């Protein structure tokens, strides 16, 4: 039974869960619950979900928004779309029989990509999740970069100093507020003065409208600028893109831009291939990894 782990991905609106094997293959039906509105209800729902699987596995990995501590137990920072007190949940204590390993959702996606997707066989990759916000997962020499607190890989480095765009983190002009779907909305507003939704911009882009094309081009330039910095720091073999906005990333342009300006070595850009459930797959694979390390250190 140690060859199967439960993977859970907690999103702002839905919780997905399924059993995953060591190859990162989903081996049960993928089930869905709605994310409750309060931390107490989320905790209760997670207890129910894990209990449902406790006869099938004693290992669970959970992917969640927010930076996760070094013990894979708690969320360090409350995020915009999760309720207050979410950070008080002790994920390790959700079940007596099942060992639970928590990790940030973007880190889980990066780990799945590294183990099963375009990053397979590589050692140094950065995975950017482009959605309403931007998530990052960084693999260095085959290990997930966690930093001193566990929070490494946050994509809130500054793009400039002019305080043009307020970010969800409270600061100004972070990479996230340029490279996200929200960033695209602000870029379109910079170009046209019009405040319309990201969805409407994408519709205009699909209808070949000039300003939408301009906005998407500039959005890709911002992503490429950030990616140059990431490649300079981590000297990667691959920078891969996932998330709902990734289909609009101009991979060829981004790769050429990085390799034109980077001062380290050339890299590749690609779309992720680990799929829509990379979060829960990566969470399960990280749980296997942690379990293996724990067994090793006991010997
Ligand atoms: Zn920020």
PDB file of C-alpha atoms and ligand atoms in Angstrom:
ATOM      1  CA  UNK A   1       0.000   0.000   0.000  1.00  0.00           C
ATOM      2  CA  UNK A   2       2.995   2.287   0.230  1.00  0.00           C
ATOM      3  CA  UNK A   3       3.087   2.314  -3.574  1.00  0.00           C
ATOM      4  CA  UNK A   4      -0.132   4.326  -3.648  1.00  0.00           C
ATOM      5  CA  UNK A   5      -0.709   7.753  -2.115  1.00  0.00           C
ATOM      6  CA  UNK A   6      -3.716  10.020  -1.957  1.00  0.00           C
ATOM      7  CA  UNK A   7      -3.266  13.321  -3.781  1.00  0.00           C
ATOM      8  CA  UNK A   8      -5.440  16.304  -2.854  1.00  0.00           C
ATOM      9  CA  UNK A   9      -5.456  19.705  -4.552  1.00  0.00           C
ATOM     10  CA  UNK A  10      -7.228  22.475  -2.648  1.00  0.00           C
ATOM     11  CA  UNK A  11      -8.246  25.359  -4.866  1.00  0.00           C
ATOM     12  CA  UNK A  12     -10.178  28.528  -4.086  1.00  0.00           C
ATOM     13  CA  UNK A  13     -13.437  26.929  -5.256  1.00  0.00           C
ATOM     14  CA  UNK A  14     -12.821  23.173  -5.621  1.00  0.00           C
ATOM     15  CA  UNK A  15     -10.943  20.340  -3.935  1.00  0.00           C
ATOM     16  CA  UNK A  16      -9.826  17.513  -6.257  1.00  0.00           C
ATOM     17  CA  UNK A  17      -8.609  14.155  -4.958  1.00  0.00           C
ATOM     18  CA  UNK A  18      -7.479  10.806  -6.349  1.00  0.00           C
ATOM     19  CA  UNK A  19      -5.054   7.964  -5.697  1.00  0.00           C
ATOM     20  CA  UNK A  20      -1.680   8.229  -7.412  1.00  0.00           C
ATOM     21  CA  UNK A  21       1.077   5.640  -7.911  1.00  0.00           C
ATOM     22  CA  UNK A  22       4.833   6.200  -7.693  1.00  0.00           C
ATOM     23  CA  UNK A  23       5.029   6.850 -11.439  1.00  0.00           C
ATOM     24  CA  UNK A  24       2.684   9.797 -11.010  1.00  0.00           C
ATOM     25  CA  UNK A  25      -0.250   8.012 -12.646  1.00  0.00           C
ATOM     26  CA  UNK A  26      -3.753   8.577 -11.311  1.00  0.00           C
ATOM     27  CA  UNK A  27      -5.116   5.123 -10.448  1.00  0.00           C
ATOM     28  CA  UNK A  28      -8.613   5.939  -9.169  1.00  0.00           C
ATOM     29  CA  UNK A  29     -11.529   8.101 -10.189  1.00  0.00           C
ATOM     30  CA  UNK A  30     -10.788  11.809  -9.735  1.00  0.00           C
ATOM     31  CA  UNK A  31     -13.309  13.151  -7.234  1.00  0.00           C
ATOM     32  CA  UNK A  32     -14.338  16.732  -6.615  1.00  0.00           C
ATOM     33  CA  UNK A  33     -15.709  18.631  -3.620  1.00  0.00           C
ATOM     34  CA  UNK A  34     -16.445  22.304  -3.286  1.00  0.00           C
ATOM     35  CA  UNK A  35     -14.060  24.260  -1.064  1.00  0.00           C
ATOM     36  CA  UNK A  36     -15.923  25.361   2.066  1.00  0.00           C
ATOM     37  CA  UNK A  37     -15.879  29.039   3.023  1.00  0.00           C
ATOM     38  CA  UNK A  38     -14.270  28.854   6.472  1.00  0.00           C
ATOM     39  CA  UNK A  39     -11.029  27.296   7.723  1.00  0.00           C
ATOM     40  CA  UNK A  40     -12.896  25.107  10.222  1.00  0.00           C
ATOM     41  CA  UNK A  41     -15.132  23.698   7.487  1.00  0.00           C
ATOM     42  CA  UNK A  42     -12.158  23.121   5.182  1.00  0.00           C
ATOM     43  CA  UNK A  43     -10.401  21.206   7.966  1.00  0.00           C
ATOM     44  CA  UNK A  44     -13.525  19.097   8.525  1.00  0.00           C
ATOM     45  CA  UNK A  45     -13.914  18.410   4.791  1.00  0.00           C
ATOM     46  CA  UNK A  46     -10.246  17.330   4.495  1.00  0.00           C
ATOM     47  CA  UNK A  47     -10.670  14.961   7.458  1.00  0.00           C
ATOM     48  CA  UNK A  48     -13.673  13.380   5.711  1.00  0.00           C
ATOM     49  CA  UNK A  49     -11.859  13.059   2.378  1.00  0.00           C
ATOM     50  CA  UNK A  50      -8.754  11.437   3.918  1.00  0.00           C
ATOM     51  CA  UNK A  51     -10.866   9.088   6.078  1.00  0.00           C
ATOM     52  CA  UNK A  52     -12.614   7.860   2.917  1.00  0.00           C
ATOM     53  CA  UNK A  53      -9.278   6.625   1.581  1.00  0.00           C
ATOM     54  CA  UNK A  54      -7.676   5.328   4.802  1.00  0.00           C
ATOM     55  CA  UNK A  55      -8.296   1.686   3.893  1.00  0.00           C
ATOM     56  CA  UNK A  56      -6.480   2.194   0.592  1.00  0.00           C
ATOM     57  CA  UNK A  57      -3.407   4.173   1.636  1.00  0.00           C
ATOM     58  CA  UNK A  58      -1.664   5.562   4.712  1.00  0.00           C
ATOM     59  CA  UNK A  59       0.017   8.382   2.825  1.00  0.00           C
ATOM     60  CA  UNK A  60      -1.454  11.629   1.512  1.00  0.00           C
ATOM     61  CA  UNK A  61      -0.035  14.690  -0.218  1.00  0.00           C
ATOM     62  CA  UNK A  62      -1.944  17.964  -0.186  1.00  0.00           C
ATOM     63  CA  UNK A  63      -1.374  20.841  -2.610  1.00  0.00           C
ATOM     64  CA  UNK A  64      -2.594  24.211  -1.378  1.00  0.00           C
ATOM     65  CA  UNK A  65      -2.299  27.888  -2.193  1.00  0.00           C
ATOM     66  CA  UNK A  66       0.069  29.758   0.123  1.00  0.00           C
ATOM     67  CA  UNK A  67       3.676  29.241   1.179  1.00  0.00           C
ATOM     68  CA  UNK A  68       4.153  26.010   3.140  1.00  0.00           C
ATOM     69  CA  UNK A  69       6.539  25.546   6.096  1.00  0.00           C
ATOM     70  CA  UNK A  70       9.651  23.313   6.119  1.00  0.00           C
ATOM     71  CA  UNK A  71       7.801  20.601   8.095  1.00  0.00           C
ATOM     72  CA  UNK A  72       5.123  20.309   5.348  1.00  0.00           C
ATOM     73  CA  UNK A  73       2.547  20.905   8.053  1.00  0.00           C
ATOM     74  CA  UNK A  74       1.185  24.440   7.870  1.00  0.00           C
ATOM     75  CA  UNK A  75       0.581  27.323   5.487  1.00  0.00           C
ATOM     76  CA  UNK A  76       2.805  30.261   6.446  1.00  0.00           C
ATOM     77  CA  UNK A  77       1.000  33.051   4.671  1.00  0.00           C
ATOM     78  CA  UNK A  78      -2.719  33.449   4.183  1.00  0.00           C
ATOM     79  CA  UNK A  79      -3.465  33.991   0.540  1.00  0.00           C
ATOM     80  CA  UNK A  80      -6.050  36.230  -1.026  1.00  0.00           C
ATOM     81  CA  UNK A  81      -8.551  33.515  -1.956  1.00  0.00           C
ATOM     82  CA  UNK A  82      -8.340  31.392   1.212  1.00  0.00           C
ATOM     83  CA  UNK A  83     -10.206  32.190   4.450  1.00  0.00           C
ATOM     84  CA  UNK A  84      -8.802  33.722   7.595  1.00  0.00           C
ATOM     85  CA  UNK A  85      -7.301  31.220  10.058  1.00  0.00           C
ATOM     86  CA  UNK A  86      -6.455  28.866   7.190  1.00  0.00           C
ATOM     87  CA  UNK A  87      -2.864  29.145   8.396  1.00  0.00           C
ATOM     88  CA  UNK A  88      -3.887  27.653  11.768  1.00  0.00           C
ATOM     89  CA  UNK A  89      -4.759  24.270  10.261  1.00  0.00           C
ATOM     90  CA  UNK A  90      -2.258  21.573  11.223  1.00  0.00           C
ATOM     91  CA  UNK A  91      -2.425  19.382   8.131  1.00  0.00           C
ATOM     92  CA  UNK A  92      -0.279  16.640   9.736  1.00  0.00           C
ATOM     93  CA  UNK A  93      -2.978  16.150  12.387  1.00  0.00           C
ATOM     94  CA  UNK A  94      -5.851  15.558   9.956  1.00  0.00           C
ATOM     95  CA  UNK A  95      -5.767  11.785  10.367  1.00  0.00           C
ATOM     96  CA  UNK A  96      -4.196   9.399  12.920  1.00  0.00           C
ATOM     97  CA  UNK A  97      -3.507   6.585  10.453  1.00  0.00           C
ATOM     98  CA  UNK A  98      -2.637   8.535   7.326  1.00  0.00           C
ATOM     99  CA  UNK A  99       0.613  10.477   7.150  1.00  0.00           C
ATOM    100  CA  UNK A 100      -0.122  13.838   5.535  1.00  0.00           C
ATOM    101  CA  UNK A 101       2.444  15.953   3.649  1.00  0.00           C
ATOM    102  CA  UNK A 102       1.451  19.509   2.712  1.00  0.00           C
ATOM    103  CA  UNK A 103       3.121  21.564  -0.021  1.00  0.00           C
ATOM    104  CA  UNK A 104       2.436  24.769  -1.938  1.00  0.00           C
ATOM    105  CA  UNK A 105       0.389  24.077  -5.089  1.00  0.00           C
ATOM    106  CA  UNK A 106       2.848  25.700  -7.518  1.00  0.00           C
ATOM    107  CA  UNK A 107       5.656  23.642  -5.956  1.00  0.00           C
ATOM    108  CA  UNK A 108       3.537  20.506  -6.415  1.00  0.00           C
ATOM    109  CA  UNK A 109       2.946  21.336 -10.081  1.00  0.00           C
ATOM    110  CA  UNK A 110       6.677  21.934 -10.545  1.00  0.00           C
ATOM    111  CA  UNK A 111       7.501  18.615  -8.889  1.00  0.00           C
ATOM    112  CA  UNK A 112       5.014  16.752 -11.129  1.00  0.00           C
ATOM    113  CA  UNK A 113       6.537  18.426 -14.180  1.00  0.00           C
ATOM    114  CA  UNK A 114      10.028  17.493 -12.997  1.00  0.00           C
ATOM    115  CA  UNK A 115       9.077  13.853 -12.346  1.00  0.00           C
ATOM    116  CA  UNK A 116       6.615  13.135 -15.156  1.00  0.00           C
ATOM    117  CA  UNK A 117       6.509  16.019 -17.662  1.00  0.00           C
ATOM    118  CA  UNK A 118       8.883  18.076 -19.799  1.00  0.00           C
ATOM    119  CA  UNK A 119      11.303  18.308 -16.866  1.00  0.00           C
ATOM    120  CA  UNK A 120      11.793  14.534 -16.629  1.00  0.00           C
ATOM    121  CA  UNK A 121      15.492  13.663 -16.633  1.00  0.00           C
ATOM    122  CA  UNK A 122      16.561  17.276 -15.988  1.00  0.00           C
ATOM    123  CA  UNK A 123      17.956  18.704 -12.744  1.00  0.00           C
ATOM    124  CA  UNK A 124      17.421  22.458 -12.807  1.00  0.00           C
ATOM    125  CA  UNK A 125      14.018  23.760 -13.839  1.00  0.00           C
ATOM    126  CA  UNK A 126      11.651  26.601 -13.025  1.00  0.00           C
ATOM    127  CA  UNK A 127       7.904  26.130 -13.457  1.00  0.00           C
ATOM    128  CA  UNK A 128       5.666  29.188 -13.604  1.00  0.00           C
ATOM    129  CA  UNK A 129       1.926  28.791 -13.048  1.00  0.00           C
ATOM    130  CA  UNK A 130       0.222  31.619 -14.916  1.00  0.00           C
ATOM    131  CA  UNK A 131      -3.348  32.193 -13.775  1.00  0.00           C
ATOM    132  CA  UNK A 132      -5.175  34.960 -11.914  1.00  0.00           C
ATOM    133  CA  UNK A 133      -1.868  35.227 -10.045  1.00  0.00           C
ATOM    134  CA  UNK A 134       1.557  33.704 -10.714  1.00  0.00           C
ATOM    135  CA  UNK A 135       2.963  30.724  -8.823  1.00  0.00           C
ATOM    136  CA  UNK A 136       6.511  29.479  -8.992  1.00  0.00           C
ATOM    137  CA  UNK A 137       8.275  26.213  -8.280  1.00  0.00           C
ATOM    138  CA  UNK A 138      12.049  25.897  -8.527  1.00  0.00           C
ATOM    139  CA  UNK A 139      14.018  22.653  -8.733  1.00  0.00           C
ATOM    140  CA  UNK A 140      17.755  23.008  -8.060  1.00  0.00           C
ATOM    141  CA  UNK A 141      20.050  19.990  -8.527  1.00  0.00           C
ATOM    142  CA  UNK A 142      17.014  17.708  -8.395  1.00  0.00           C
ATOM    143  CA  UNK A 143      15.606  19.141  -5.137  1.00  0.00           C
ATOM    144  CA  UNK A 144      12.695  21.467  -4.545  1.00  0.00           C
ATOM    145  CA  UNK A 145      14.024  24.851  -3.434  1.00  0.00           C
ATOM    146  CA  UNK A 146      12.379  25.717  -0.101  1.00  0.00           C
ATOM    147  CA  UNK A 147      14.626  28.435   1.391  1.00  0.00           C
ATOM    148  CA  UNK A 148      15.020  28.945   5.153  1.00  0.00           C
ATOM    149  CA  UNK A 149      11.286  29.105   5.924  1.00  0.00           C
ATOM    150  CA  UNK A 150       9.818  26.995   3.127  1.00  0.00           C
ATOM    151  CA  UNK A 151       8.489  29.973   1.180  1.00  0.00           C
ATOM    152  CA  UNK A 152      11.087  30.142  -1.631  1.00  0.00           C
ATOM    153  CA  UNK A 153       9.836  30.474  -5.189  1.00  0.00           C
ATOM    154  CA  UNK A 154       7.364  33.320  -4.642  1.00  0.00           C
ATOM    155  CA  UNK A 155       7.157  35.361  -7.838  1.00  0.00           C
ATOM    156  CA  UNK A 156       7.020  38.800  -6.224  1.00  0.00           C
ATOM    157  CA  UNK A 157      10.366  40.242  -7.296  1.00  0.00           C
ATOM    158  CA  UNK A 158      10.125  43.838  -8.501  1.00  0.00           C
ATOM    159  CA  UNK A 159       9.974  44.760 -12.180  1.00  0.00           C
ATOM    160  CA  UNK A 160      10.681  48.479 -11.538  1.00  0.00           C
ATOM    161  CA  UNK A 161      10.377  51.214  -8.916  1.00  0.00           C
ATOM    162  CA  UNK A 162       7.637  53.515 -10.174  1.00  0.00           C
ATOM    163  CA  UNK A 163       4.763  52.132  -8.079  1.00  0.00           C
ATOM    164  CA  UNK A 164       2.543  51.725 -11.120  1.00  0.00           C
ATOM    165  CA  UNK A 165       0.718  48.556 -10.183  1.00  0.00           C
ATOM    166  CA  UNK A 166      -0.391  47.394  -6.766  1.00  0.00           C
ATOM    167  CA  UNK A 167       0.110  43.670  -6.235  1.00  0.00           C
ATOM    168  CA  UNK A 168      -2.073  41.244  -4.250  1.00  0.00           C
ATOM    169  CA  UNK A 169       0.799  40.993  -1.731  1.00  0.00           C
ATOM    170  CA  UNK A 170       0.432  44.686  -0.849  1.00  0.00           C
ATOM    171  CA  UNK A 171       3.645  45.838  -2.563  1.00  0.00           C
ATOM    172  CA  UNK A 172       3.981  47.416  -6.015  1.00  0.00           C
ATOM    173  CA  UNK A 173       5.165  46.218  -9.410  1.00  0.00           C
ATOM    174  CA  UNK A 174       5.913  42.597  -8.578  1.00  0.00           C
ATOM    175  CA  UNK A 175       6.471  40.152 -11.453  1.00  0.00           C
ATOM    176  CA  UNK A 176       3.086  38.629 -10.548  1.00  0.00           C
ATOM    177  CA  UNK A 177       1.177  41.814 -11.311  1.00  0.00           C
ATOM    178  CA  UNK A 178       2.686  41.863 -14.836  1.00  0.00           C
ATOM    179  CA  UNK A 179       2.772  38.169 -15.760  1.00  0.00           C
ATOM    180  CA  UNK A 180      -0.653  37.134 -14.407  1.00  0.00           C
ATOM    181  CA  UNK A 181      -4.071  37.302 -16.038  1.00  0.00           C
ATOM    182  CA  UNK A 182      -4.678  40.351 -13.870  1.00  0.00           C
ATOM    183  CA  UNK A 183      -1.416  41.788 -15.230  1.00  0.00           C
ATOM    184  CA  UNK A 184      -2.735  41.373 -18.774  1.00  0.00           C
ATOM    185  CA  UNK A 185      -5.868  43.320 -17.780  1.00  0.00           C
ATOM    186  CA  UNK A 186      -3.696  46.178 -16.457  1.00  0.00           C
ATOM    187  CA  UNK A 187      -1.495  46.104 -19.564  1.00  0.00           C
ATOM    188  CA  UNK A 188      -4.573  46.391 -21.776  1.00  0.00           C
ATOM    189  CA  UNK A 189      -5.680  49.347 -19.657  1.00  0.00           C
ATOM    190  CA  UNK A 190      -2.231  50.973 -20.084  1.00  0.00           C
ATOM    191  CA  UNK A 191      -2.616  50.698 -23.866  1.00  0.00           C
ATOM    192  CA  UNK A 192      -6.291  51.657 -24.295  1.00  0.00           C
ATOM    193  CA  UNK A 193      -7.425  53.319 -21.062  1.00  0.00           C
ATOM    194  CA  UNK A 194     -10.230  50.724 -20.984  1.00  0.00           C
ATOM    195  CA  UNK A 195     -10.822  48.626 -17.893  1.00  0.00           C
ATOM    196  CA  UNK A 196     -12.190  45.317 -19.174  1.00  0.00           C
ATOM    197  CA  UNK A 197     -11.843  41.754 -17.882  1.00  0.00           C
ATOM    198  CA  UNK A 198      -9.040  39.382 -18.841  1.00  0.00           C
ATOM    199  CA  UNK A 199     -11.699  37.162 -20.390  1.00  0.00           C
ATOM    200  CA  UNK A 200     -12.902  39.993 -22.644  1.00  0.00           C
ATOM    201  CA  UNK A 201      -9.323  40.758 -23.685  1.00  0.00           C
ATOM    202  CA  UNK A 202      -8.818  37.116 -24.657  1.00  0.00           C
ATOM    203  CA  UNK A 203     -12.045  37.249 -26.705  1.00  0.00           C
ATOM    204  CA  UNK A 204     -10.786  40.358 -28.509  1.00  0.00           C
ATOM    205  CA  UNK A 205      -7.438  38.648 -29.059  1.00  0.00           C
ATOM    206  CA  UNK A 206      -9.194  35.616 -30.563  1.00  0.00           C
ATOM    207  CA  UNK A 207     -11.057  38.056 -32.850  1.00  0.00           C
ATOM    208  CA  UNK A 208      -7.694  39.416 -33.988  1.00  0.00           C
ATOM    209  CA  UNK A 209      -8.233  42.887 -32.502  1.00  0.00           C
ATOM    210  CA  UNK A 210      -5.132  45.074 -32.649  1.00  0.00           C
ATOM    211  CA  UNK A 211      -5.047  46.414 -29.069  1.00  0.00           C
ATOM    212  CA  UNK A 212      -5.609  42.965 -27.612  1.00  0.00           C
ATOM    213  CA  UNK A 213      -2.742  41.625 -29.741  1.00  0.00           C
ATOM    214  CA  UNK A 214      -0.544  44.497 -28.508  1.00  0.00           C
ATOM    215  CA  UNK A 215      -1.473  43.757 -24.892  1.00  0.00           C
ATOM    216  CA  UNK A 216      -0.702  40.047 -25.272  1.00  0.00           C
ATOM    217  CA  UNK A 217       2.635  40.885 -26.916  1.00  0.00           C
ATOM    218  CA  UNK A 218       3.624  43.188 -24.062  1.00  0.00           C
ATOM    219  CA  UNK A 219       2.387  40.644 -21.497  1.00  0.00           C
ATOM    220  CA  UNK A 220       4.708  38.076 -23.097  1.00  0.00           C
ATOM    221  CA  UNK A 221       7.583  40.588 -22.960  1.00  0.00           C
ATOM    222  CA  UNK A 222       7.040  41.025 -19.211  1.00  0.00           C
ATOM    223  CA  UNK A 223       7.067  37.245 -18.730  1.00  0.00           C
ATOM    224  CA  UNK A 224      10.237  36.977 -20.820  1.00  0.00           C
ATOM    225  CA  UNK A 225      11.948  39.751 -18.795  1.00  0.00           C
ATOM    226  CA  UNK A 226      11.214  37.919 -15.550  1.00  0.00           C
ATOM    227  CA  UNK A 227      12.336  34.631 -17.069  1.00  0.00           C
ATOM    228  CA  UNK A 228      15.727  36.148 -17.987  1.00  0.00           C
ATOM    229  CA  UNK A 229      16.263  36.963 -14.319  1.00  0.00           C
ATOM    230  CA  UNK A 230      15.160  33.503 -13.220  1.00  0.00           C
ATOM    231  CA  UNK A 231      17.547  31.895 -15.708  1.00  0.00           C
ATOM    232  CA  UNK A 232      20.401  34.153 -14.614  1.00  0.00           C
ATOM    233  CA  UNK A 233      19.876  33.144 -10.989  1.00  0.00           C
ATOM    234  CA  UNK A 234      19.126  29.422 -11.396  1.00  0.00           C
ATOM    235  CA  UNK A 235      20.987  28.619 -14.650  1.00  0.00           C
ATOM    236  CA  UNK A 236      18.169  26.328 -15.751  1.00  0.00           C
ATOM    237  CA  UNK A 237      17.755  23.596 -18.345  1.00  0.00           C
ATOM    238  CA  UNK A 238      14.078  24.474 -18.684  1.00  0.00           C
ATOM    239  CA  UNK A 239      11.552  27.160 -17.812  1.00  0.00           C
ATOM    240  CA  UNK A 240       8.082  25.642 -18.190  1.00  0.00           C
ATOM    241  CA  UNK A 241       4.649  27.254 -18.104  1.00  0.00           C
ATOM    242  CA  UNK A 242       1.354  25.948 -16.801  1.00  0.00           C
ATOM    243  CA  UNK A 243      -1.937  27.371 -15.523  1.00  0.00           C
ATOM    244  CA  UNK A 244      -5.001  28.803 -17.242  1.00  0.00           C
ATOM    245  CA  UNK A 245      -3.024  31.630 -18.923  1.00  0.00           C
ATOM    246  CA  UNK A 246      -0.161  29.420 -20.165  1.00  0.00           C
ATOM    247  CA  UNK A 247      -1.853  28.770 -23.498  1.00  0.00           C
ATOM    248  CA  UNK A 248      -1.296  32.457 -24.339  1.00  0.00           C
ATOM    249  CA  UNK A 249       2.422  32.343 -23.504  1.00  0.00           C
ATOM    250  CA  UNK A 250       4.444  32.733 -26.710  1.00  0.00           C
ATOM    251  CA  UNK A 251       6.979  30.024 -25.930  1.00  0.00           C
ATOM    252  CA  UNK A 252       9.185  30.575 -28.984  1.00  0.00           C
ATOM    253  CA  UNK A 253       9.419  34.328 -28.297  1.00  0.00           C
ATOM    254  CA  UNK A 254      10.098  33.789 -24.583  1.00  0.00           C
ATOM    255  CA  UNK A 255      12.844  31.237 -25.249  1.00  0.00           C
ATOM    256  CA  UNK A 256      14.546  33.491 -27.810  1.00  0.00           C
ATOM    257  CA  UNK A 257      14.295  36.480 -25.479  1.00  0.00           C
ATOM    258  CA  UNK A 258      15.809  34.593 -22.534  1.00  0.00           C
ATOM    259  CA  UNK A 259      18.662  33.236 -24.623  1.00  0.00           C
ATOM    260  CA  UNK A 260      19.362  36.655 -26.133  1.00  0.00           C
ATOM    261  CA  UNK A 261      19.714  38.391 -22.765  1.00  0.00           C
ATOM    262  CA  UNK A 262      20.766  35.772 -20.223  1.00  0.00           C
ATOM    263  CA  UNK A 263      24.307  35.984 -18.859  1.00  0.00           C
ATOM    264  CA  UNK A 264      24.422  32.354 -17.683  1.00  0.00           C
ATOM    265  CA  UNK A 265      23.734  29.644 -20.277  1.00  0.00           C
ATOM    266  CA  UNK A 266      20.993  29.066 -22.807  1.00  0.00           C
ATOM    267  CA  UNK A 267      17.835  27.327 -21.655  1.00  0.00           C
ATOM    268  CA  UNK A 268      14.602  25.959 -23.114  1.00  0.00           C
ATOM    269  CA  UNK A 269      11.083  27.269 -22.639  1.00  0.00           C
ATOM    270  CA  UNK A 270       8.105  24.908 -22.922  1.00  0.00           C
ATOM    271  CA  UNK A 271       4.522  24.384 -21.940  1.00  0.00           C
ATOM    272  CA  UNK A 272       4.042  21.882 -19.138  1.00  0.00           C
ATOM    273  CA  UNK A 273       2.793  18.421 -20.033  1.00  0.00           C
ATOM    274  CA  UNK A 274       1.970  17.030 -16.565  1.00  0.00           C
ATOM    275  CA  UNK A 275      -1.661  17.965 -17.155  1.00  0.00           C
ATOM    276  CA  UNK A 276      -4.575  19.577 -15.325  1.00  0.00           C
ATOM    277  CA  UNK A 277      -4.081  17.452 -12.244  1.00  0.00           C
ATOM    278  CA  UNK A 278      -0.356  18.159 -11.832  1.00  0.00           C
ATOM    279  CA  UNK A 279      -1.107  19.704  -8.422  1.00  0.00           C
ATOM    280  CA  UNK A 280      -2.543  16.569  -6.864  1.00  0.00           C
ATOM    281  CA  UNK A 281      -0.067  14.295  -8.685  1.00  0.00           C
ATOM    282  CA  UNK A 282       2.869  16.421  -7.496  1.00  0.00           C
ATOM    283  CA  UNK A 283       1.497  16.466  -3.941  1.00  0.00           C
ATOM    284  CA  UNK A 284       1.345  12.641  -3.909  1.00  0.00           C
ATOM    285  CA  UNK A 285       4.847  12.361  -5.410  1.00  0.00           C
ATOM    286  CA  UNK A 286       6.247  14.772  -2.796  1.00  0.00           C
ATOM    287  CA  UNK A 287       4.586  12.657  -0.087  1.00  0.00           C
ATOM    288  CA  UNK A 288       6.393   9.542  -1.454  1.00  0.00           C
ATOM    289  CA  UNK A 289       9.655  11.511  -1.461  1.00  0.00           C
ATOM    290  CA  UNK A 290       9.229  12.700   2.143  1.00  0.00           C
ATOM    291  CA  UNK A 291       8.289   9.205   3.289  1.00  0.00           C
ATOM    292  CA  UNK A 292      11.387   7.734   1.627  1.00  0.00           C
ATOM    293  CA  UNK A 293      13.607  10.389   3.242  1.00  0.00           C
ATOM    294  CA  UNK A 294      12.064   9.726   6.677  1.00  0.00           C
ATOM    295  CA  UNK A 295      12.687   5.965   6.340  1.00  0.00           C
ATOM    296  CA  UNK A 296      16.241   6.653   5.248  1.00  0.00           C
ATOM    297  CA  UNK A 297      16.986   8.971   8.174  1.00  0.00           C
ATOM    298  CA  UNK A 298      15.595   6.445  10.698  1.00  0.00           C
ATOM    299  CA  UNK A 299      18.092   3.799   9.591  1.00  0.00           C
TER     300      UNK A 299
HETATM  301 ZN1  LIG B   1       3.553  41.030  -4.974  1.00  0.00          ZN
END
